[in-house]
Structure formats: structure tokens, C-alpha cells
N, C-alpha and C. Protein backbone atom coordinates (compact mmCIF):
# COMPACT_ATOMS: atom_id res chain seq x y z
N MET A 1 15.64 4.49 11.85
CA MET A 1 14.25 4.09 12.07
C MET A 1 13.69 3.44 10.80
N ASP A 2 12.94 2.36 10.98
CA ASP A 2 12.34 1.72 9.83
C ASP A 2 10.98 2.33 9.52
N ALA A 3 10.36 1.82 8.47
CA ALA A 3 9.08 2.37 8.02
C ALA A 3 7.99 2.21 9.06
N THR A 4 8.09 1.17 9.90
CA THR A 4 7.06 0.94 10.91
C THR A 4 6.94 2.12 11.86
N PHE A 5 8.07 2.73 12.21
CA PHE A 5 8.04 3.88 13.12
C PHE A 5 7.25 5.02 12.51
N TYR A 6 7.46 5.30 11.24
CA TYR A 6 6.76 6.41 10.59
C TYR A 6 5.28 6.09 10.39
N ILE A 7 4.98 4.83 10.12
CA ILE A 7 3.57 4.43 9.98
C ILE A 7 2.85 4.61 11.31
N THR A 8 3.52 4.20 12.40
CA THR A 8 2.93 4.36 13.72
C THR A 8 2.76 5.84 14.06
N ALA A 9 3.77 6.65 13.72
CA ALA A 9 3.69 8.09 13.99
C ALA A 9 2.53 8.71 13.23
N PHE A 10 2.39 8.33 11.96
CA PHE A 10 1.29 8.87 11.16
C PHE A 10 -0.06 8.46 11.74
N ALA A 11 -0.20 7.18 12.10
CA ALA A 11 -1.46 6.70 12.65
C ALA A 11 -1.79 7.41 13.96
N THR A 12 -0.78 7.60 14.80
CA THR A 12 -1.01 8.25 16.09
C THR A 12 -1.47 9.69 15.90
N LEU A 13 -0.73 10.44 15.08
CA LEU A 13 -1.10 11.84 14.85
C LEU A 13 -2.44 11.95 14.16
N PHE A 14 -2.72 11.03 13.25
CA PHE A 14 -3.99 11.07 12.51
C PHE A 14 -5.17 10.90 13.46
N VAL A 15 -5.08 9.92 14.36
CA VAL A 15 -6.21 9.68 15.24
C VAL A 15 -6.31 10.72 16.34
N VAL A 16 -5.17 11.29 16.75
CA VAL A 16 -5.21 12.33 17.80
C VAL A 16 -5.78 13.62 17.23
N ILE A 17 -5.26 14.06 16.09
CA ILE A 17 -5.77 15.29 15.48
C ILE A 17 -7.16 15.07 14.92
N ASP A 18 -7.43 13.86 14.42
CA ASP A 18 -8.76 13.45 13.97
C ASP A 18 -9.32 14.36 12.87
N PRO A 19 -8.69 14.36 11.68
CA PRO A 19 -9.17 15.22 10.59
C PRO A 19 -10.63 14.99 10.22
N ILE A 20 -11.06 13.72 10.24
CA ILE A 20 -12.44 13.42 9.87
C ILE A 20 -13.41 13.97 10.91
N GLY A 21 -13.06 13.81 12.18
CA GLY A 21 -13.91 14.34 13.23
C GLY A 21 -13.94 15.87 13.26
N LEU A 22 -12.84 16.49 12.83
CA LEU A 22 -12.78 17.96 12.81
C LEU A 22 -13.64 18.55 11.70
N THR A 23 -13.83 17.81 10.62
CA THR A 23 -14.49 18.38 9.45
C THR A 23 -15.90 18.89 9.72
N PRO A 24 -16.79 18.11 10.37
CA PRO A 24 -18.13 18.66 10.64
C PRO A 24 -18.11 19.85 11.59
N ILE A 25 -17.13 19.89 12.50
CA ILE A 25 -17.04 21.04 13.40
C ILE A 25 -16.57 22.27 12.63
N PHE A 26 -15.65 22.06 11.69
CA PHE A 26 -15.21 23.16 10.83
C PHE A 26 -16.39 23.72 10.05
N ILE A 27 -17.24 22.83 9.56
CA ILE A 27 -18.43 23.27 8.82
C ILE A 27 -19.32 24.12 9.71
N ALA A 28 -19.53 23.66 10.95
CA ALA A 28 -20.39 24.41 11.87
C ALA A 28 -19.81 25.77 12.22
N LEU A 29 -18.50 25.81 12.43
CA LEU A 29 -17.85 27.06 12.83
C LEU A 29 -17.76 28.07 11.69
N THR A 30 -17.86 27.59 10.44
CA THR A 30 -17.76 28.49 9.30
C THR A 30 -19.07 28.55 8.52
N ALA A 31 -20.15 28.21 9.19
CA ALA A 31 -21.45 28.22 8.52
C ALA A 31 -21.77 29.61 8.00
N GLY A 32 -22.25 29.67 6.77
CA GLY A 32 -22.60 30.95 6.17
C GLY A 32 -21.45 31.69 5.53
N SER A 33 -20.23 31.15 5.64
CA SER A 33 -19.06 31.81 5.07
C SER A 33 -18.98 31.55 3.56
N THR A 34 -18.30 32.44 2.88
CA THR A 34 -18.05 32.22 1.47
C THR A 34 -16.94 31.19 1.31
N THR A 35 -16.82 30.63 0.12
CA THR A 35 -15.76 29.65 -0.13
C THR A 35 -14.39 30.25 0.10
N ARG A 36 -14.19 31.49 -0.30
CA ARG A 36 -12.89 32.16 -0.10
C ARG A 36 -12.58 32.34 1.38
N HIS A 37 -13.57 32.77 2.15
CA HIS A 37 -13.35 32.97 3.59
C HIS A 37 -13.06 31.64 4.26
N ARG A 38 -13.80 30.60 3.90
CA ARG A 38 -13.59 29.28 4.50
C ARG A 38 -12.20 28.77 4.17
N ARG A 39 -11.73 29.01 2.93
CA ARG A 39 -10.38 28.58 2.56
C ARG A 39 -9.33 29.30 3.40
N GLY A 40 -9.53 30.60 3.63
CA GLY A 40 -8.59 31.37 4.45
C GLY A 40 -8.56 30.88 5.88
N VAL A 41 -9.72 30.59 6.44
CA VAL A 41 -9.78 30.07 7.80
C VAL A 41 -9.04 28.74 7.89
N ALA A 42 -9.25 27.87 6.92
CA ALA A 42 -8.59 26.57 6.92
C ALA A 42 -7.07 26.72 6.85
N LEU A 43 -6.60 27.60 5.99
CA LEU A 43 -5.16 27.80 5.84
C LEU A 43 -4.54 28.35 7.11
N ARG A 44 -5.15 29.38 7.69
CA ARG A 44 -4.61 29.98 8.91
C ARG A 44 -4.60 28.98 10.06
N ALA A 45 -5.67 28.21 10.18
CA ALA A 45 -5.75 27.24 11.26
C ALA A 45 -4.65 26.19 11.16
N CYS A 46 -4.41 25.69 9.96
CA CYS A 46 -3.38 24.68 9.76
C CYS A 46 -1.98 25.24 9.98
N LEU A 47 -1.74 26.49 9.56
CA LEU A 47 -0.43 27.10 9.77
C LEU A 47 -0.15 27.34 11.25
N VAL A 48 -1.15 27.82 11.98
CA VAL A 48 -0.97 28.04 13.42
C VAL A 48 -0.75 26.70 14.12
N GLY A 49 -1.55 25.70 13.76
CA GLY A 49 -1.37 24.38 14.36
C GLY A 49 0.02 23.81 14.07
N PHE A 50 0.48 23.98 12.83
CA PHE A 50 1.82 23.51 12.47
C PHE A 50 2.89 24.20 13.31
N SER A 51 2.80 25.51 13.45
CA SER A 51 3.80 26.27 14.21
C SER A 51 3.88 25.80 15.65
N LEU A 52 2.74 25.58 16.27
CA LEU A 52 2.72 25.15 17.66
C LEU A 52 3.30 23.75 17.81
N LEU A 53 2.95 22.85 16.92
CA LEU A 53 3.45 21.48 17.03
C LEU A 53 4.95 21.42 16.79
N VAL A 54 5.45 22.22 15.85
CA VAL A 54 6.90 22.27 15.63
C VAL A 54 7.62 22.82 16.85
N LEU A 55 7.05 23.87 17.45
CA LEU A 55 7.65 24.47 18.64
C LEU A 55 7.79 23.46 19.76
N PHE A 56 6.72 22.72 20.03
CA PHE A 56 6.78 21.75 21.12
C PHE A 56 7.60 20.52 20.73
N ALA A 57 7.63 20.19 19.46
CA ALA A 57 8.42 19.04 19.03
C ALA A 57 9.90 19.25 19.33
N PHE A 58 10.40 20.46 19.13
CA PHE A 58 11.83 20.73 19.30
C PHE A 58 12.20 21.23 20.69
N PHE A 59 11.29 21.92 21.35
CA PHE A 59 11.63 22.51 22.65
C PHE A 59 10.83 21.95 23.81
N GLY A 60 9.87 21.08 23.51
CA GLY A 60 9.05 20.53 24.59
C GLY A 60 9.85 19.73 25.59
N GLU A 61 10.79 18.89 25.09
CA GLU A 61 11.59 18.07 26.00
C GLU A 61 12.52 18.93 26.85
N ALA A 62 13.05 20.01 26.27
CA ALA A 62 13.92 20.91 27.04
C ALA A 62 13.14 21.58 28.17
N VAL A 63 11.92 21.96 27.88
CA VAL A 63 11.08 22.57 28.92
C VAL A 63 10.80 21.56 30.02
N LEU A 64 10.52 20.32 29.62
CA LEU A 64 10.28 19.28 30.62
C LEU A 64 11.51 19.06 31.51
N GLY A 65 12.68 19.04 30.86
CA GLY A 65 13.91 18.86 31.63
C GLY A 65 14.14 20.01 32.59
N PHE A 66 13.79 21.22 32.18
CA PHE A 66 13.99 22.41 33.02
C PHE A 66 13.16 22.31 34.30
N ILE A 67 11.96 21.75 34.19
CA ILE A 67 11.10 21.66 35.38
C ILE A 67 11.19 20.28 36.05
N GLY A 68 12.14 19.45 35.58
CA GLY A 68 12.44 18.20 36.27
C GLY A 68 11.54 17.02 35.95
N ILE A 69 10.99 16.97 34.74
CA ILE A 69 10.15 15.85 34.34
C ILE A 69 10.91 15.01 33.32
N SER A 70 11.07 13.70 33.58
CA SER A 70 11.80 12.84 32.66
C SER A 70 10.91 12.43 31.49
N MET A 71 11.54 12.06 30.38
CA MET A 71 10.78 11.62 29.22
C MET A 71 10.00 10.33 29.49
N PRO A 72 10.57 9.34 30.21
CA PRO A 72 9.76 8.16 30.53
C PRO A 72 8.47 8.52 31.28
N ALA A 73 8.58 9.44 32.24
CA ALA A 73 7.39 9.87 32.98
C ALA A 73 6.40 10.56 32.05
N PHE A 74 6.93 11.36 31.13
CA PHE A 74 6.04 12.06 30.20
C PHE A 74 5.41 11.09 29.21
N ARG A 75 6.16 10.04 28.82
CA ARG A 75 5.59 9.02 27.95
C ARG A 75 4.39 8.35 28.62
N ILE A 76 4.55 8.02 29.89
CA ILE A 76 3.45 7.36 30.61
C ILE A 76 2.26 8.30 30.75
N SER A 77 2.53 9.54 31.19
CA SER A 77 1.42 10.49 31.36
C SER A 77 0.79 10.83 30.01
N GLY A 78 1.62 10.94 28.97
CA GLY A 78 1.10 11.21 27.64
C GLY A 78 0.24 10.07 27.14
N GLY A 79 0.67 8.84 27.42
CA GLY A 79 -0.12 7.68 27.03
C GLY A 79 -1.47 7.67 27.72
N ILE A 80 -1.48 8.02 29.01
CA ILE A 80 -2.74 8.09 29.75
C ILE A 80 -3.65 9.16 29.16
N LEU A 81 -3.05 10.31 28.82
CA LEU A 81 -3.83 11.39 28.21
C LEU A 81 -4.44 10.94 26.88
N LEU A 82 -3.65 10.25 26.08
CA LEU A 82 -4.16 9.77 24.80
C LEU A 82 -5.26 8.73 24.99
N PHE A 83 -5.12 7.93 26.03
CA PHE A 83 -6.16 6.93 26.31
C PHE A 83 -7.48 7.60 26.69
N LEU A 84 -7.39 8.69 27.48
CA LEU A 84 -8.60 9.43 27.84
C LEU A 84 -9.24 10.05 26.60
N THR A 85 -8.38 10.53 25.67
CA THR A 85 -8.90 11.06 24.41
C THR A 85 -9.61 9.96 23.63
N ALA A 86 -9.03 8.75 23.64
CA ALA A 86 -9.67 7.62 22.95
C ALA A 86 -11.03 7.31 23.55
N LEU A 87 -11.13 7.37 24.87
CA LEU A 87 -12.41 7.12 25.52
C LEU A 87 -13.44 8.17 25.10
N ASP A 88 -12.99 9.43 25.02
CA ASP A 88 -13.90 10.48 24.58
C ASP A 88 -14.42 10.19 23.18
N MET A 89 -13.53 9.71 22.30
CA MET A 89 -13.94 9.42 20.93
C MET A 89 -14.89 8.23 20.88
N LEU A 90 -14.62 7.21 21.69
CA LEU A 90 -15.44 6.01 21.68
C LEU A 90 -16.84 6.26 22.21
N PHE A 91 -16.94 7.17 23.19
CA PHE A 91 -18.23 7.42 23.82
C PHE A 91 -18.84 8.77 23.44
N GLU A 92 -18.31 9.39 22.38
CA GLU A 92 -18.86 10.60 21.77
C GLU A 92 -18.73 11.85 22.63
N ARG A 93 -18.01 11.78 23.74
CA ARG A 93 -17.88 12.97 24.58
C ARG A 93 -17.09 14.06 23.87
N ARG A 94 -16.06 13.65 23.09
CA ARG A 94 -15.23 14.62 22.37
C ARG A 94 -16.06 15.38 21.33
N THR A 95 -16.85 14.63 20.55
CA THR A 95 -17.67 15.26 19.52
C THR A 95 -18.70 16.19 20.15
N LYS A 96 -19.30 15.75 21.26
CA LYS A 96 -20.32 16.57 21.91
C LYS A 96 -19.74 17.89 22.41
N ARG A 97 -18.53 17.84 22.99
CA ARG A 97 -17.91 19.08 23.46
C ARG A 97 -17.64 20.02 22.29
N ARG A 98 -17.16 19.46 21.16
CA ARG A 98 -16.89 20.30 19.99
C ARG A 98 -18.18 20.92 19.46
N GLU A 99 -19.25 20.12 19.43
CA GLU A 99 -20.51 20.65 18.93
C GLU A 99 -21.06 21.72 19.86
N ASP A 100 -20.96 21.50 21.18
CA ASP A 100 -21.41 22.50 22.14
C ASP A 100 -20.64 23.79 21.98
N GLN A 101 -19.32 23.66 21.74
CA GLN A 101 -18.47 24.84 21.57
C GLN A 101 -18.88 25.61 20.33
N SER A 102 -19.17 24.90 19.26
CA SER A 102 -19.54 25.58 18.02
C SER A 102 -20.90 26.25 18.14
N GLU A 103 -21.77 25.74 19.02
CA GLU A 103 -23.11 26.30 19.17
C GLU A 103 -23.13 27.50 20.10
N THR A 104 -22.23 27.50 21.10
CA THR A 104 -22.29 28.55 22.11
C THR A 104 -21.34 29.71 21.85
N GLU A 105 -20.36 29.53 20.99
CA GLU A 105 -19.40 30.59 20.73
C GLU A 105 -19.61 31.15 19.34
N ASP A 106 -19.45 32.47 19.22
CA ASP A 106 -19.61 33.14 17.93
C ASP A 106 -18.27 33.73 17.54
N PHE A 107 -17.58 33.07 16.59
CA PHE A 107 -16.26 33.51 16.15
C PHE A 107 -16.33 33.89 14.68
N PRO A 108 -16.19 35.18 14.36
CA PRO A 108 -16.17 35.56 12.95
C PRO A 108 -14.99 34.94 12.21
N ASP A 109 -13.87 34.73 12.93
CA ASP A 109 -12.72 34.05 12.34
C ASP A 109 -12.20 33.04 13.37
N PRO A 110 -12.69 31.81 13.30
CA PRO A 110 -12.31 30.81 14.30
C PRO A 110 -11.02 30.07 13.98
N SER A 111 -10.18 30.62 13.11
CA SER A 111 -9.00 29.89 12.67
C SER A 111 -8.02 29.61 13.80
N VAL A 112 -7.74 30.63 14.65
CA VAL A 112 -6.79 30.43 15.74
C VAL A 112 -7.46 29.68 16.90
N PHE A 113 -8.58 30.20 17.34
CA PHE A 113 -9.34 29.55 18.40
C PHE A 113 -10.80 29.48 17.98
N PRO A 114 -11.41 28.31 17.98
CA PRO A 114 -10.92 27.06 18.57
C PRO A 114 -10.35 26.05 17.58
N ILE A 115 -10.22 26.38 16.29
CA ILE A 115 -9.81 25.35 15.34
C ILE A 115 -8.34 24.97 15.52
N ALA A 116 -7.42 25.97 15.43
CA ALA A 116 -6.00 25.65 15.60
C ALA A 116 -5.71 25.20 17.03
N ILE A 117 -6.23 25.97 17.99
CA ILE A 117 -6.07 25.68 19.41
C ILE A 117 -7.46 25.64 20.03
N PRO A 118 -7.93 24.56 20.58
CA PRO A 118 -7.19 23.31 20.84
C PRO A 118 -7.57 22.15 19.93
N LEU A 119 -8.34 22.39 18.86
CA LEU A 119 -8.83 21.26 18.08
C LEU A 119 -7.74 20.59 17.24
N ILE A 120 -6.83 21.38 16.64
CA ILE A 120 -5.72 20.78 15.88
C ILE A 120 -4.53 20.54 16.80
N ALA A 121 -3.99 21.61 17.36
CA ALA A 121 -2.83 21.50 18.25
C ALA A 121 -3.30 21.49 19.70
N GLY A 122 -3.99 20.43 20.07
CA GLY A 122 -4.46 20.29 21.43
C GLY A 122 -3.44 19.56 22.29
N PRO A 123 -3.78 19.31 23.56
CA PRO A 123 -2.84 18.62 24.46
C PRO A 123 -2.40 17.27 23.94
N GLY A 124 -3.33 16.53 23.35
CA GLY A 124 -2.97 15.21 22.84
C GLY A 124 -1.96 15.27 21.71
N ALA A 125 -2.17 16.20 20.76
CA ALA A 125 -1.25 16.33 19.63
C ALA A 125 0.12 16.83 20.10
N ILE A 126 0.11 17.78 21.03
CA ILE A 126 1.38 18.30 21.56
C ILE A 126 2.15 17.19 22.28
N ALA A 127 1.45 16.44 23.12
CA ALA A 127 2.10 15.34 23.84
C ALA A 127 2.64 14.31 22.86
N THR A 128 1.88 14.02 21.82
CA THR A 128 2.32 13.03 20.83
C THR A 128 3.59 13.47 20.12
N MET A 129 3.66 14.75 19.73
CA MET A 129 4.86 15.24 19.05
C MET A 129 6.08 15.18 19.96
N ILE A 130 5.92 15.53 21.23
CA ILE A 130 7.04 15.46 22.17
C ILE A 130 7.49 14.01 22.34
N LEU A 131 6.53 13.10 22.48
CA LEU A 131 6.86 11.70 22.67
C LEU A 131 7.56 11.12 21.45
N LEU A 132 7.04 11.40 20.27
CA LEU A 132 7.63 10.86 19.04
C LEU A 132 9.01 11.45 18.79
N MET A 133 9.15 12.75 18.99
CA MET A 133 10.46 13.38 18.77
C MET A 133 11.48 12.86 19.77
N GLY A 134 11.02 12.47 20.96
CA GLY A 134 11.92 11.90 21.96
C GLY A 134 12.48 10.56 21.53
N ARG A 135 11.80 9.88 20.62
CA ARG A 135 12.27 8.59 20.12
C ARG A 135 13.13 8.73 18.87
N ALA A 136 13.22 9.93 18.32
CA ALA A 136 14.02 10.15 17.12
C ALA A 136 15.50 10.04 17.45
N GLU A 137 16.23 9.31 16.64
CA GLU A 137 17.64 9.04 16.92
C GLU A 137 18.58 9.99 16.22
N ASP A 138 18.13 10.65 15.16
CA ASP A 138 19.02 11.54 14.44
C ASP A 138 18.19 12.59 13.69
N ALA A 139 18.92 13.49 13.00
CA ALA A 139 18.25 14.57 12.28
C ALA A 139 17.36 14.06 11.15
N VAL A 140 17.76 12.96 10.54
CA VAL A 140 16.96 12.40 9.44
C VAL A 140 15.61 11.93 9.97
N THR A 141 15.63 11.27 11.13
CA THR A 141 14.37 10.81 11.72
C THR A 141 13.49 11.98 12.11
N MET A 142 14.10 13.03 12.66
CA MET A 142 13.34 14.22 13.03
C MET A 142 12.68 14.84 11.80
N ALA A 143 13.45 14.92 10.71
CA ALA A 143 12.89 15.47 9.47
C ALA A 143 11.75 14.59 8.97
N GLY A 144 11.90 13.27 9.10
CA GLY A 144 10.84 12.37 8.70
C GLY A 144 9.58 12.57 9.52
N LEU A 145 9.74 12.79 10.82
CA LEU A 145 8.59 13.04 11.69
C LEU A 145 7.87 14.33 11.31
N LEU A 146 8.65 15.35 10.99
CA LEU A 146 8.04 16.61 10.56
C LEU A 146 7.27 16.39 9.26
N GLY A 147 7.82 15.57 8.37
CA GLY A 147 7.11 15.25 7.13
C GLY A 147 5.81 14.52 7.41
N VAL A 148 5.83 13.61 8.39
CA VAL A 148 4.60 12.90 8.77
C VAL A 148 3.57 13.87 9.30
N MET A 149 4.01 14.79 10.18
CA MET A 149 3.09 15.76 10.75
C MET A 149 2.50 16.65 9.67
N ILE A 150 3.35 17.09 8.73
CA ILE A 150 2.87 17.93 7.63
C ILE A 150 1.85 17.18 6.79
N SER A 151 2.08 15.89 6.56
CA SER A 151 1.14 15.11 5.75
C SER A 151 -0.22 15.02 6.43
N VAL A 152 -0.23 14.89 7.75
CA VAL A 152 -1.51 14.85 8.48
C VAL A 152 -2.21 16.20 8.39
N LEU A 153 -1.44 17.29 8.53
CA LEU A 153 -2.04 18.62 8.45
C LEU A 153 -2.54 18.91 7.03
N LEU A 154 -1.86 18.38 6.03
CA LEU A 154 -2.35 18.54 4.66
C LEU A 154 -3.68 17.82 4.45
N ILE A 155 -3.83 16.67 5.12
CA ILE A 155 -5.10 15.96 5.07
C ILE A 155 -6.19 16.79 5.73
N VAL A 156 -5.84 17.40 6.87
CA VAL A 156 -6.79 18.28 7.56
C VAL A 156 -7.22 19.41 6.62
N PHE A 157 -6.24 20.04 5.98
CA PHE A 157 -6.52 21.16 5.09
C PHE A 157 -7.39 20.71 3.91
N ALA A 158 -7.05 19.55 3.33
CA ALA A 158 -7.81 19.06 2.19
C ALA A 158 -9.26 18.75 2.58
N LEU A 159 -9.44 18.15 3.74
CA LEU A 159 -10.80 17.83 4.19
C LEU A 159 -11.59 19.10 4.50
N PHE A 160 -10.90 20.10 5.04
CA PHE A 160 -11.58 21.37 5.29
C PHE A 160 -12.08 21.99 3.98
N LEU A 161 -11.25 21.89 2.93
CA LEU A 161 -11.63 22.46 1.65
C LEU A 161 -12.80 21.72 1.00
N THR A 162 -12.92 20.44 1.33
CA THR A 162 -14.01 19.65 0.75
C THR A 162 -15.05 19.30 1.81
N ALA A 163 -15.19 20.19 2.79
CA ALA A 163 -16.06 19.90 3.93
C ALA A 163 -17.51 19.64 3.52
N GLY A 164 -18.03 20.46 2.61
CA GLY A 164 -19.42 20.31 2.21
C GLY A 164 -19.74 18.96 1.61
N PRO A 165 -19.04 18.56 0.53
CA PRO A 165 -19.30 17.25 -0.08
C PRO A 165 -19.08 16.07 0.88
N ILE A 166 -18.03 16.17 1.72
CA ILE A 166 -17.75 15.07 2.65
C ILE A 166 -18.89 14.93 3.66
N GLU A 167 -19.39 16.04 4.15
CA GLU A 167 -20.50 16.00 5.10
C GLU A 167 -21.72 15.30 4.49
N ARG A 168 -22.01 15.63 3.25
CA ARG A 168 -23.17 15.02 2.59
C ARG A 168 -22.94 13.54 2.31
N ALA A 169 -21.68 13.18 1.98
CA ALA A 169 -21.38 11.79 1.63
C ALA A 169 -21.40 10.86 2.86
N LEU A 170 -20.76 11.29 3.94
CA LEU A 170 -20.67 10.44 5.13
C LEU A 170 -21.95 10.44 5.95
N GLY A 171 -22.50 11.61 6.14
CA GLY A 171 -23.65 11.71 7.01
C GLY A 171 -23.24 11.55 8.47
N ARG A 172 -24.15 11.78 9.38
CA ARG A 172 -23.82 11.70 10.80
C ARG A 172 -23.42 10.28 11.21
N ILE A 173 -24.11 9.28 10.67
CA ILE A 173 -23.80 7.89 11.04
C ILE A 173 -22.40 7.51 10.56
N GLY A 174 -22.05 7.89 9.33
CA GLY A 174 -20.74 7.57 8.81
C GLY A 174 -19.62 8.19 9.62
N ILE A 175 -19.78 9.45 10.00
CA ILE A 175 -18.77 10.13 10.80
C ILE A 175 -18.64 9.46 12.17
N THR A 176 -19.77 9.05 12.75
CA THR A 176 -19.75 8.38 14.05
C THR A 176 -18.99 7.06 13.98
N VAL A 177 -19.22 6.28 12.93
CA VAL A 177 -18.55 4.99 12.78
C VAL A 177 -17.04 5.18 12.64
N VAL A 178 -16.64 6.13 11.81
CA VAL A 178 -15.21 6.37 11.60
C VAL A 178 -14.55 6.84 12.90
N THR A 179 -15.23 7.70 13.66
CA THR A 179 -14.68 8.19 14.91
C THR A 179 -14.49 7.05 15.91
N ARG A 180 -15.43 6.10 15.94
CA ARG A 180 -15.31 4.95 16.84
C ARG A 180 -14.09 4.10 16.49
N VAL A 181 -13.90 3.84 15.21
CA VAL A 181 -12.76 3.03 14.77
C VAL A 181 -11.44 3.72 15.14
N LEU A 182 -11.36 5.02 14.89
CA LEU A 182 -10.15 5.77 15.23
C LEU A 182 -9.91 5.75 16.74
N GLY A 183 -10.98 5.81 17.52
CA GLY A 183 -10.84 5.77 18.97
C GLY A 183 -10.26 4.46 19.45
N MET A 184 -10.70 3.35 18.86
CA MET A 184 -10.16 2.05 19.25
C MET A 184 -8.67 1.95 18.92
N LEU A 185 -8.28 2.46 17.76
CA LEU A 185 -6.87 2.44 17.37
C LEU A 185 -6.04 3.30 18.30
N LEU A 186 -6.55 4.47 18.66
CA LEU A 186 -5.82 5.36 19.55
C LEU A 186 -5.65 4.74 20.93
N ALA A 187 -6.66 4.02 21.41
CA ALA A 187 -6.56 3.37 22.72
C ALA A 187 -5.39 2.38 22.74
N ALA A 188 -5.27 1.58 21.67
CA ALA A 188 -4.17 0.62 21.60
C ALA A 188 -2.82 1.31 21.53
N LEU A 189 -2.72 2.38 20.75
CA LEU A 189 -1.46 3.10 20.63
C LEU A 189 -1.08 3.79 21.93
N SER A 190 -2.06 4.28 22.67
CA SER A 190 -1.77 4.95 23.94
C SER A 190 -1.22 3.96 24.96
N VAL A 191 -1.75 2.74 24.97
CA VAL A 191 -1.22 1.70 25.86
C VAL A 191 0.23 1.40 25.52
N GLN A 192 0.57 1.42 24.22
CA GLN A 192 1.95 1.18 23.81
C GLN A 192 2.87 2.27 24.34
N PHE A 193 2.41 3.53 24.36
CA PHE A 193 3.20 4.61 24.93
C PHE A 193 3.49 4.35 26.41
N VAL A 194 2.48 3.91 27.14
CA VAL A 194 2.66 3.62 28.57
C VAL A 194 3.67 2.50 28.75
N LEU A 195 3.54 1.45 27.95
CA LEU A 195 4.48 0.33 28.05
C LEU A 195 5.90 0.77 27.72
N ASP A 196 6.07 1.66 26.74
CA ASP A 196 7.40 2.19 26.41
C ASP A 196 7.99 2.94 27.59
N GLY A 197 7.16 3.75 28.25
CA GLY A 197 7.63 4.50 29.41
C GLY A 197 8.02 3.58 30.55
N LEU A 198 7.22 2.56 30.81
CA LEU A 198 7.54 1.60 31.85
C LEU A 198 8.82 0.83 31.53
N ALA A 199 9.01 0.54 30.22
CA ALA A 199 10.24 -0.17 29.81
C ALA A 199 11.46 0.69 30.07
N ASP A 200 11.34 2.01 29.85
CA ASP A 200 12.46 2.91 30.13
C ASP A 200 12.83 2.92 31.60
N PHE A 201 11.83 2.68 32.46
CA PHE A 201 12.08 2.59 33.90
C PHE A 201 12.50 1.20 34.32
N GLY A 202 12.51 0.25 33.37
CA GLY A 202 12.86 -1.11 33.68
C GLY A 202 11.76 -1.91 34.33
N LEU A 203 10.52 -1.42 34.19
CA LEU A 203 9.38 -2.08 34.84
C LEU A 203 8.59 -2.96 33.89
N ALA A 204 8.92 -2.94 32.60
CA ALA A 204 8.20 -3.76 31.63
C ALA A 204 9.13 -4.05 30.46
N ALA A 205 8.81 -5.09 29.73
CA ALA A 205 9.62 -5.44 28.56
C ALA A 205 9.37 -4.42 27.46
N GLY A 206 10.43 -4.04 26.72
CA GLY A 206 10.29 -3.06 25.65
C GLY A 206 9.64 -3.65 24.42
């Protein structure tokens, strides 16, 4: 695999997990916490998210095969799922759901739920890892994909640790603009997943 594959993988995971969009929700869910407690929540959330994504990356395709779902079919359905996520980002539905969740639920330790699941390791991120790992040709490529995923999670962790200053610097308008741009990029990448799946069926050019 060339560098383009890893760049695409990074961009896809980045926009699906959406570290920038997660940051204000992390702030809301940990409001009133001490710096030490917030750091612990961030670490646990990232570790749980990492574990789930690794699990599905290596065993997700086997589970699909067991229940009779082909990878081309999953690529198409995964692409559609990612496109719906992009629409949510473009029209603020995703942010609104996260804000509603943070306002209505009281979690003394929200690291596992809802931060790790489903905000970090949600359906979109799980589908993306299965799809990307399905395109890996050898162990080196798989290791590279894991490195890409870890780099995205490290960005999530770093942003969580600097949540306060980032919130003040970007403001609501800045976060909204960034989320819109990421949504547009995700929409284009999701269409590419669908085209890849159709190409595997011989219905479109690869």
C-alpha cells in the first residue's frame, strides 16, 4: 500500500471519530471535574475505544462471514452509514444529539458510556475499521492501519486534555465551521466506499 491509502484511512477515521466535535461534548460531560479526574476520564475513554476498534478490526470480517454478509455488501452499507453520519454533521443533527445526551444524562464517570461508546467507537468508526482492514493486503499494512487509528485516538486524547483552552479559542462558531468542513469530506469518502463495493460486484469501475 502506498502513502495515499494511509492518508485516506487517517482522514476517514478522523472525520468519523471527529475529535474536534467530541471536545465540547467532553467538556460538558466532565463539567465541574478536577483536572486529574478529567485526565482519567479521557484516558479510560480512549483505551476502551481503542480496544473495541481493534477487536472489530481483526474479527469483524469473520463475524460477517459467519452470518453470511460479504465484504462488498458491507462496504456499500458502511458507505451509506458514513454518508448519513456526514449529513448529521452538515446539518448539526449529530452535535444536537450529543448535546441533548450530555444535558439529560448524569454520569459521574462518562468514560465508557457515552464517550467511548458510542462517541469514539460508534457504528461509523467500527464500520470504517472493518472496511479499511478488509483492504489490507498484508501484516505490514494492518500494522500501519493500527498506527493510523492510534494516531487519531492520540489526537482525541490530546484535545480532551486541552479541552478548556480549545473551547475558548474556537468558540461555538469555530467548532460549527470545522464540523461542516469535516462533514463534506466524510460525504465524499463515503461515496468512494460505495463505489469500491460496487466495483467488487463488477457494477462500477474501481
